[in-house]
Amino acid sequence: MSNLIQILPSHIANQIAAGEVIQRPASAVKELLENAVDAGASEIKLVVLDAGKSLIQVIDNGRGMHAEDAKNCFERHATSKISEIDDLFKIRTMGFRGEALASIAAVAQVELKTKRQEDEHGTWIEIENSKILKQEPVVCANGTSIAMKNLFFNVPARRNFLKSNSVEIRHITEEFIRVALAFPDVSFSLINEGEISFQLDRGTLKQRIVQLMGNAHGTKLVSVEEKTEYLEVKGFVGKPDTAKKTRGDQYLFVNERFVKNPYLTHAVVGSYEEMIAPGSFPFFALFIELDPARVDVNVHPTKQEIKFEDEKLVYTFIKSAIRHALAQFSISPALDFNLDPSIQHSDALNKPLTNEADQRVQSGGLYKSFIDRSQAHRIESSSNLKDWKSFFTSSNNSENSYQETFFQDQHLHQIKRSSSLELPPSAPVFQMNQTYIVFEQSNGITILHQQLAHQQVLFEKFNAAWQGKAIPVQQNLFPQAIQFSPADAQIIQHILPDLLQLGYQLEPFGNHAFLLQGIPADYATDNDQSVIEMILEDIKENTSSLHRGYKEKMAKTLARKHAVKPGTVLDDSTMRDLVFRLSLSLSGATHFDGKPLLVEVKKEYLSSVFGL
């Protein structure tokens, strides 16, 4: 046999290549917004229909294009930003590889209108399947309007893998926020289904953060700014009391490009050591500026993963800058840290551009903080950096490991989970260490963890709300107004019916605010707003699709929030009631996180211990 190797047709090759860049509507939004920024626009408008599946349109007042450039921009590897290989290491723009528009044209129907200020008329182009269907002069405003219609119309299999509209619009909003944060001197607007979701005026970074995150952030921000010849770190971090249990609003930019870097995120969170509770995460919007030659942005097609020439040095700079900022605002305690000597011998630090620049670096305040032991914001030893990945280890994994160890330990092989519970009315029951409920059964002694047991009982009750057994609502005498950021308000608006099923009655109150009119009967808390915010953060952090898994997650969150805590004294009737309700549980003796709810010490085991 011969001719087994064939060259793919260009339209198929283009669709395959497009899959690397355009994975979902939000991917196209990112590329189009970045192109508008690169065009020097001062006003950018994003229009979305059907969560981007039907229409994504970006309109800007930038430089516009000549007719020939408008045609060539849809060719693969067409770019105005690279002319020789060395240019790859001097990138200062957002888009540069010439793949975005070619990828969009391969998987959508595209309409482009563009005009330069010096031209009398603009250019109108229509493209489908990477082929130009129409190109003709048109009267239009200066700048560029590009509309991407019917995404993946020619790749139905990929279109079927898109999530629900609520999920896809959330991803679009995230990309919009990232670009808008990076360029506060540009006005942005987002129009979704004909309604204005965001209207962001030009201003400072702090003003942009408040516009995007809500007015509550206005008084909760700490300015960060440190600069040397090698590196500059600037932006804002949240005060310790704003830390949340999930990594929600965290934004890191390198040369104005949003990046995801767990290692550097660990540096930020580590700066708050002893100031926030373990497992909490602060808000931050930080911008790192350094020579493009010292960073590689070509690691991943989305350009969100990058490599630094000396990542360890960047880690230390960030941590020191934040410590310094918190100390200046009298938030961080004045602590002394041991210096990692390897930082001072870093090649990147010891090889500035010139000897004169070297002297300027060593005379800078931040560099001095590395060698002056009297500084309050000294850098702590980096000997623990090898463990930074454990910071991001899933808690579920640790819980499963705990369960496996517990039941395989050779010293506890006689203690097993019980499949049924029986607590006769005459049998005594008592509380141990205000944490465990202990009672006798026919085959031995049972020890029940009161918090985990109550969580499981509540979880099954809240989870049953999705099958029509809604939690009764208790009306508030004085409704409470809760303010959300514009992005969070979109999520809350979508889940209002689900919250009502769980007993939380929220009604829109205008300007991204909601009124809490009612709460679950018999499940009041000291801070009902915190419950809503906890549900919101869980959805943002852990759920990629709003399906049954998301509803189950809400039930777990509420169970954890409302369950009795260790250290709570329980009377006899309360303990008996909890045991009875757990006996009706569908889970047997296993918590929804996989932990055991109880252990049973059998009579036979006790007899063997005492040699009877």
XYZ file of C-alpha atoms in Angstrom, residues 51-588:
538
model
C -23.784 33.719 25.459
C -21.648 34.337 22.390
C -22.951 31.366 20.440
C -25.046 33.554 18.118
C -23.058 36.805 18.203
C -19.890 38.304 19.597
C -19.226 41.811 18.346
C -16.402 44.141 19.356
C -16.544 47.784 18.278
C -13.594 50.127 18.834
C -12.464 53.606 17.820
C -8.870 52.566 17.164
C -6.655 53.095 14.137
C -8.645 50.947 11.745
C -7.158 49.173 8.717
C -6.506 49.781 5.043
C -8.473 47.575 2.607
C -5.480 45.340 1.892
C -4.670 44.907 5.599
C -8.322 44.124 6.314
C -8.130 41.260 3.862
C -4.740 39.945 4.999
C -5.534 39.999 8.715
C -7.585 36.807 8.318
C -4.655 34.859 6.887
C -2.825 32.496 9.244
C 0.265 33.971 10.873
C -0.634 37.425 9.582
C 0.628 40.018 12.061
C 1.866 43.595 12.153
C 3.912 43.017 15.286
C 6.643 40.570 14.274
C 9.060 40.937 11.361
C 12.082 38.926 12.601
C 12.710 36.194 15.143
C 14.152 38.580 17.741
C 10.814 40.394 17.872
C 9.352 37.376 19.661
C 11.437 38.298 22.700
C 10.378 41.959 22.765
C 6.616 41.543 22.763
C 4.749 44.479 24.304
C 1.376 43.959 22.623
C -1.448 41.551 23.429
C -1.959 39.684 20.170
C 1.093 38.959 18.047
C 1.028 35.438 16.603
C -1.462 36.190 13.833
C -3.702 33.270 14.777
C -6.756 34.875 16.365
C -8.673 36.250 13.383
C -7.700 33.297 11.199
C -9.002 30.925 13.868
C -12.250 32.857 14.273
C -12.800 32.909 10.504
C -12.358 29.121 10.427
C -15.166 28.357 12.903
C -17.634 31.249 12.548
C -19.292 33.617 10.098
C -17.418 36.899 10.339
C -18.316 40.424 9.289
C -15.661 43.155 9.472
C -16.080 46.904 8.996
C -12.988 49.047 9.408
C -11.817 52.548 8.523
C -8.725 54.648 9.124
C -9.153 58.292 10.009
C -7.290 59.438 6.912
C -9.407 57.324 4.527
C -12.551 58.619 2.842
C -14.409 55.340 3.231
C -13.927 52.060 5.015
C -13.849 48.373 4.066
C -16.561 45.774 4.531
C -15.599 42.081 4.458
C -17.693 38.937 5.003
C -15.961 35.594 5.589
C -17.199 32.039 6.063
C -15.126 28.852 6.362
C -11.985 30.980 5.966
C -13.175 32.164 2.550
C -13.934 35.786 1.695
C -17.501 36.034 0.393
C -17.622 39.806 0.017
C -15.245 42.763 0.093
C -16.423 46.233 -0.822
C -16.162 49.882 0.278
C -18.532 51.049 2.998
C -19.388 54.186 4.938
C -18.580 53.572 8.596
C -17.077 55.214 11.660
C -13.345 55.390 12.279
C -12.025 52.255 13.929
C -13.074 48.625 13.605
C -16.245 46.632 14.144
C -15.890 42.866 13.945
C -18.887 40.567 14.410
C -18.479 36.832 14.901
C -21.748 34.975 14.276
C -22.837 31.359 14.804
C -19.719 30.059 16.525
C -18.780 26.481 15.538
C -21.611 26.381 12.983
C -19.393 24.173 10.813
C -18.045 22.081 13.720
C -21.249 20.864 15.435
C -19.401 18.359 17.635
C -17.431 21.168 19.254
C -20.538 23.318 19.607
C -22.239 20.476 21.490
C -19.472 20.559 24.090
C -20.246 24.147 25.061
C -21.834 24.595 28.478
C -25.101 26.305 29.355
C -25.543 29.986 28.561
C -25.140 30.967 32.205
C -21.760 29.233 32.365
C -20.519 30.588 29.041
C -21.545 34.181 29.853
C -19.684 33.843 33.141
C -16.513 32.931 31.271
C -17.060 35.843 28.897
C -17.488 38.202 31.840
C -14.246 36.919 33.390
C -12.298 37.653 30.195
C -13.922 41.081 29.908
C -12.946 41.923 33.505
C -9.340 40.826 32.975
C -8.843 43.048 29.935
C -10.725 45.956 31.513
C -8.553 45.745 34.652
C -5.359 45.794 32.606
C -6.323 48.996 30.777
C -8.156 51.423 33.100
C -7.361 54.295 30.719
C -9.726 52.738 28.148
C -13.501 52.883 28.522
C -15.257 49.518 28.160
C -18.873 48.447 27.933
C -20.498 45.026 27.836
C -23.986 44.626 26.417
C -25.536 41.196 26.986
C -28.876 40.357 25.369
C -29.516 44.062 24.773
C -28.899 45.084 28.402
C -25.843 46.961 29.676
C -23.969 44.732 32.129
C -20.924 46.987 32.469
C -20.302 50.632 31.621
C -16.738 51.432 32.656
C -15.438 54.979 32.338
C -11.756 55.811 31.918
C -9.933 56.399 35.195
C -7.344 55.062 37.595
C -6.757 51.421 38.455
C -8.424 51.873 41.837
C -11.487 53.412 40.198
C -11.629 50.528 37.726
C -11.438 47.964 40.552
C -14.333 49.659 42.343
C -16.344 49.787 39.092
C -15.846 46.066 38.539
C -15.898 44.683 42.070
C -18.359 47.008 43.798
C -18.206 50.057 46.049
C -17.346 47.922 49.083
C -13.813 47.518 47.711
C -13.185 51.271 47.827
C -12.040 51.299 51.456
C -10.586 47.786 51.491
C -7.621 48.252 49.143
C -3.932 48.625 49.983
C -1.632 50.122 47.350
C 1.448 48.110 46.345
C 4.317 49.753 44.474
C 7.997 48.774 44.400
C 10.446 49.362 41.580
C 13.999 48.412 40.618
C 15.838 48.406 37.303
C 15.016 44.724 36.928
C 11.410 44.553 38.015
C 8.432 46.692 38.985
C 5.452 45.504 41.033
C 2.379 47.698 41.401
C -1.337 47.375 41.992
C -3.644 46.723 44.929
C -4.251 43.972 47.467
C -7.192 43.578 49.815
C -6.972 44.139 53.539
C -6.811 40.914 55.563
C -10.449 41.157 56.660
C -11.583 40.836 53.035
C -10.014 37.382 52.583
C -12.402 34.681 51.388
C -12.416 30.915 51.586
C -12.087 30.536 47.818
C -9.749 31.974 45.211
C -12.285 34.258 43.617
C -11.023 37.729 42.732
C -7.312 37.276 42.096
C -5.679 38.941 39.118
C -2.012 38.796 38.173
C -0.665 40.593 35.090
C 2.774 40.516 33.497
C 3.445 43.403 31.120
C -0.326 44.059 31.133
C -1.092 40.472 30.133
C -3.261 38.379 32.481
C -1.476 35.201 33.544
C -2.169 32.167 35.711
C 0.769 31.229 37.883
C 0.135 29.172 41.051
C 3.726 29.701 42.183
C 3.412 33.494 42.226
C -0.107 33.313 43.656
C 1.418 31.347 46.515
C 3.814 34.271 47.040
C 0.908 36.704 47.363
C -1.055 34.583 49.819
C 2.099 33.778 51.750
C 2.578 37.505 52.331
C -0.491 37.423 54.585
C 0.932 34.784 56.901
C -0.487 35.164 60.428
C -2.869 37.872 59.178
C -5.586 35.719 57.586
C -7.063 32.372 58.569
C -5.513 29.248 57.030
C -7.244 28.365 53.799
C -8.344 31.969 53.138
C -7.403 33.973 50.062
C -7.096 37.757 49.684
C -8.162 39.927 46.772
C -5.337 41.205 44.585
C -4.813 42.931 41.262
C -1.061 43.083 40.724
C 0.925 44.189 37.702
C 4.487 43.003 37.091
C 6.565 44.992 34.619
C 9.922 43.727 33.381
C 11.975 43.481 30.212
C 10.025 41.249 27.739
C 13.309 39.500 26.983
C 13.229 38.104 30.540
C 9.872 36.382 30.112
C 8.551 33.867 27.558
C 4.889 34.344 26.646
C 4.868 31.631 23.977
C 4.435 28.698 26.350
C 0.701 28.168 25.704
C -1.662 29.104 22.831
C -3.838 31.208 25.154
C -0.711 33.087 26.359
C -1.942 32.804 29.964
C 0.957 30.585 31.006
C 4.416 32.131 30.882
C 7.992 31.398 31.930
C 10.302 33.796 33.740
C 14.055 33.923 33.355
C 14.298 33.820 37.157
C 10.947 32.880 38.685
C 12.373 32.552 42.177
C 13.520 36.166 42.140
C 10.089 37.363 40.962
C 8.481 35.317 43.747
C 10.622 37.035 46.346
C 10.069 40.524 44.927
C 6.297 40.099 45.039
C 6.284 38.786 48.581
C 8.520 41.593 49.798
C 6.499 44.300 48.014
C 3.219 43.164 49.566
C 4.754 42.806 53.021
C 6.130 46.329 52.695
C 2.749 47.716 51.611
C 0.877 46.056 54.468
C 3.482 47.260 56.957
C 3.217 50.849 55.688
C -0.518 50.776 56.246
C 0.028 49.421 59.775
C -1.619 46.150 58.823
C 1.358 43.820 58.810
C 3.276 43.203 62.050
C 6.918 44.261 62.057
C 8.596 40.870 61.696
C 12.146 39.861 60.891
C 12.744 37.172 58.310
C 15.783 35.068 57.474
C 17.198 35.838 54.068
C 17.630 33.167 51.440
C 21.267 33.800 50.382
C 20.658 32.409 46.895
C 18.556 35.451 46.048
C 21.584 37.745 46.316
C 23.554 35.519 43.948
C 20.832 35.270 41.297
C 22.167 35.612 37.747
C 19.258 37.827 36.799
C 19.958 40.202 39.664
C 23.715 40.264 39.171
C 23.619 40.873 35.435
C 21.747 44.157 34.786
C 22.151 45.888 31.445
C 25.098 48.080 32.549
C 27.340 48.661 35.551
C 25.591 51.961 36.074
C 22.228 50.197 36.143
C 23.682 47.692 38.601
C 24.505 50.493 41.001
C 21.002 51.938 40.676
C 19.476 48.552 41.449
C 21.579 48.100 44.577
C 20.707 51.586 45.774
C 16.973 50.980 45.424
C 14.733 50.538 48.457
C 13.478 47.100 47.528
C 16.973 45.717 46.927
C 18.056 47.083 50.283
C 15.228 45.178 51.913
C 16.927 41.952 50.811
C 20.172 42.768 52.687
C 19.048 44.994 55.562
C 17.944 42.833 58.489
C 16.298 45.811 60.194
C 13.561 46.064 57.582
C 10.046 45.217 58.794
C 9.210 43.683 55.443
C 12.190 41.371 55.142
C 11.786 38.270 53.032
C 11.334 35.035 54.881
C 13.394 31.986 54.157
C 12.499 30.295 50.903
C 13.479 26.903 52.235
C 9.807 25.971 52.252
C 9.249 26.869 48.609
C 9.540 23.222 47.663
C 6.177 22.723 49.327
C 4.360 25.476 47.455
C 2.385 23.026 45.314
C 0.748 21.565 48.414
C -0.915 24.946 48.859
C -3.162 24.063 45.932
C -3.831 20.426 46.889
C -7.533 19.608 46.858
C -9.044 19.259 50.287
C -11.070 16.332 48.979
C -7.883 14.430 48.274
C -6.687 14.895 51.837
C -10.039 13.785 53.185
C -10.031 10.647 51.067
C -6.498 9.906 52.211
C -7.615 10.351 55.813
C -10.479 7.914 55.346
C -8.282 5.296 53.742
C -5.666 5.543 56.488
C -8.299 5.407 59.228
C -9.848 2.175 58.096
C -6.621 0.445 57.088
C -4.687 1.194 60.271
C -3.782 -2.180 61.798
C -4.526 -0.933 65.310
C -8.101 -0.009 64.425
C -9.115 -2.969 62.320
C -11.816 -3.937 64.808
C -13.504 -0.524 64.601
C -15.871 -0.416 61.679
C -18.617 1.758 60.274
C -22.094 0.697 61.251
C -24.827 0.254 58.676
C -27.613 0.904 61.166
C -28.228 2.828 64.371
C -30.373 1.840 67.328
C -30.658 3.905 70.476
C -33.193 2.364 72.876
C -35.087 4.960 74.975
C -33.669 3.472 78.163
C -30.073 3.416 76.950
C -27.861 6.162 78.414
C -26.272 8.698 76.047
C -23.633 11.258 76.912
C -21.398 13.829 75.238
C -17.615 13.487 75.265
C -15.348 16.543 74.893
C -18.378 18.485 73.621
C -17.630 16.881 70.242
C -18.712 13.229 70.319
C -21.968 11.490 71.210
C -21.394 8.141 72.915
C -24.047 5.474 73.532
C -24.473 1.716 73.862
C -25.961 -0.552 71.207
C -26.685 -4.264 71.345
C -23.361 -5.207 69.766
C -21.072 -2.654 71.432
C -20.378 1.023 71.973
C -20.974 3.645 69.249
C -19.100 6.975 69.049
C -20.724 9.567 66.804
C -19.123 12.826 65.633
C -21.819 15.420 66.342
C -20.793 18.001 63.719
C -20.295 15.567 60.833
C -23.507 13.729 61.695
C -25.514 16.950 61.783
C -23.952 18.074 58.496
C -25.014 14.834 56.825
C -28.588 15.107 58.137
C -28.873 18.733 56.980
C -27.273 17.966 53.619
C -29.884 15.333 52.828
C -32.662 17.715 53.859
C -31.329 20.606 51.751
C -30.593 18.262 48.864
C -34.202 17.011 48.982
C -35.273 20.577 48.153
C -34.403 19.880 44.509
C -36.981 17.070 44.437
C -39.830 19.403 45.360
C -39.462 19.459 49.151
C -38.629 23.160 49.317
C -37.400 24.594 52.606
C -40.095 26.865 54.155
C -39.264 30.589 54.091
C -39.424 32.743 57.207
C -40.059 36.370 56.224
C -37.640 38.958 57.592
C -39.221 41.766 59.575
C -36.582 44.123 58.176
C -35.350 43.026 54.705
C -31.580 43.279 54.301
C -29.948 44.879 51.228
C -26.911 42.984 49.902
C -24.603 44.641 47.357
C -22.715 42.514 44.819
C -20.163 43.233 42.127
C -21.660 43.379 38.607
C -20.207 39.974 37.736
C -21.465 38.352 40.935
C -24.884 39.959 40.514
C -25.267 38.083 37.211
C -24.709 34.765 38.970
C -27.105 35.625 41.805
C -29.768 36.673 39.305
C -29.484 33.285 37.609
C -29.715 31.212 40.800
C -32.585 33.127 42.472
C -35.079 30.240 41.955
C -32.589 27.752 43.416
C -31.924 29.941 46.441
C -35.677 30.158 47.023
C -35.916 26.362 47.012
C -33.391 26.402 49.852
C -35.350 29.001 51.799
C -33.490 32.179 50.811
C -35.828 34.724 49.230
C -33.856 37.380 47.333
C -35.357 40.091 45.131
C -33.529 42.477 42.765
C -33.057 45.914 44.295
C -31.311 47.736 41.447
C -27.659 48.643 40.848
C -26.398 45.073 41.433
C -28.095 44.867 44.838
C -30.679 42.392 46.182
C -33.065 42.438 49.133
C -32.988 39.413 51.435
C -36.721 39.134 52.163
C -36.713 35.718 53.823
C -34.460 33.006 55.230
C -34.899 29.248 55.813
C -37.304 28.612 58.678
C -35.556 27.035 61.679
C -32.123 27.690 60.128
C -31.329 31.253 61.096
C -27.676 32.330 61.431
C -25.926 35.333 62.879
C -24.957 36.424 59.360
C -27.249 35.263 56.575
C -25.377 37.412 54.073
C -22.249 35.357 54.673
C -24.188 32.218 53.726
C -25.200 33.743 50.393
C -21.636 34.889 49.761
C -20.289 31.440 50.632
C -22.642 29.805 48.122
C -21.592 32.373 45.518
C -17.889 31.766 46.065
C -18.330 27.988 45.892
C -20.097 28.351 42.548
C -17.394 30.650 41.167
C -14.511 28.525 42.341
C -15.618 24.908 42.057
C -18.375 24.595 39.491
C -17.834 24.556 35.744
C -21.460 23.866 34.920
C -24.676 24.792 36.699
C -26.201 21.310 36.777
C -27.068 18.888 39.545
C -23.514 18.925 40.825
C -23.823 22.635 41.438
C -27.068 22.188 43.386
C -25.481 19.464 45.469
C -22.612 21.827 46.185
C -25.072 24.432 47.471
C -26.635 21.839 49.786
C -23.209 20.936 51.168
C -22.358 24.586 51.766
C -25.569 25.179 53.703
C -25.100 21.981 55.720
C -21.632 23.053 56.804
C -22.848 26.526 57.696
C -25.860 25.474 59.781
C -24.512 22.343 61.484
C -23.667 22.290 65.186
C -19.995 23.006 65.826
C -17.507 21.129 68.061
C -17.513 22.614 71.536
C -21.294 23.015 71.603
C -23.006 21.491 74.612
C -25.959 19.272 73.653
C -28.694 18.128 75.989
C -30.027 14.575 76.141
C -33.049 15.135 73.887
C -30.973 16.908 71.218
C -28.442 14.085 71.092
C -31.179 11.453 70.851
C -32.915 13.401 68.086
C -29.688 13.638 66.079
C -29.052 9.892 66.409
C -32.618 9.141 65.319
C -32.442 11.438 62.295
C -29.115 9.955 61.266
C -30.642 6.458 61.512
C -33.002 7.537 58.713
C -30.126 8.792 56.574
C -29.574 7.376 53.123
C -25.806 7.475 53.510
C -25.397 4.790 56.133
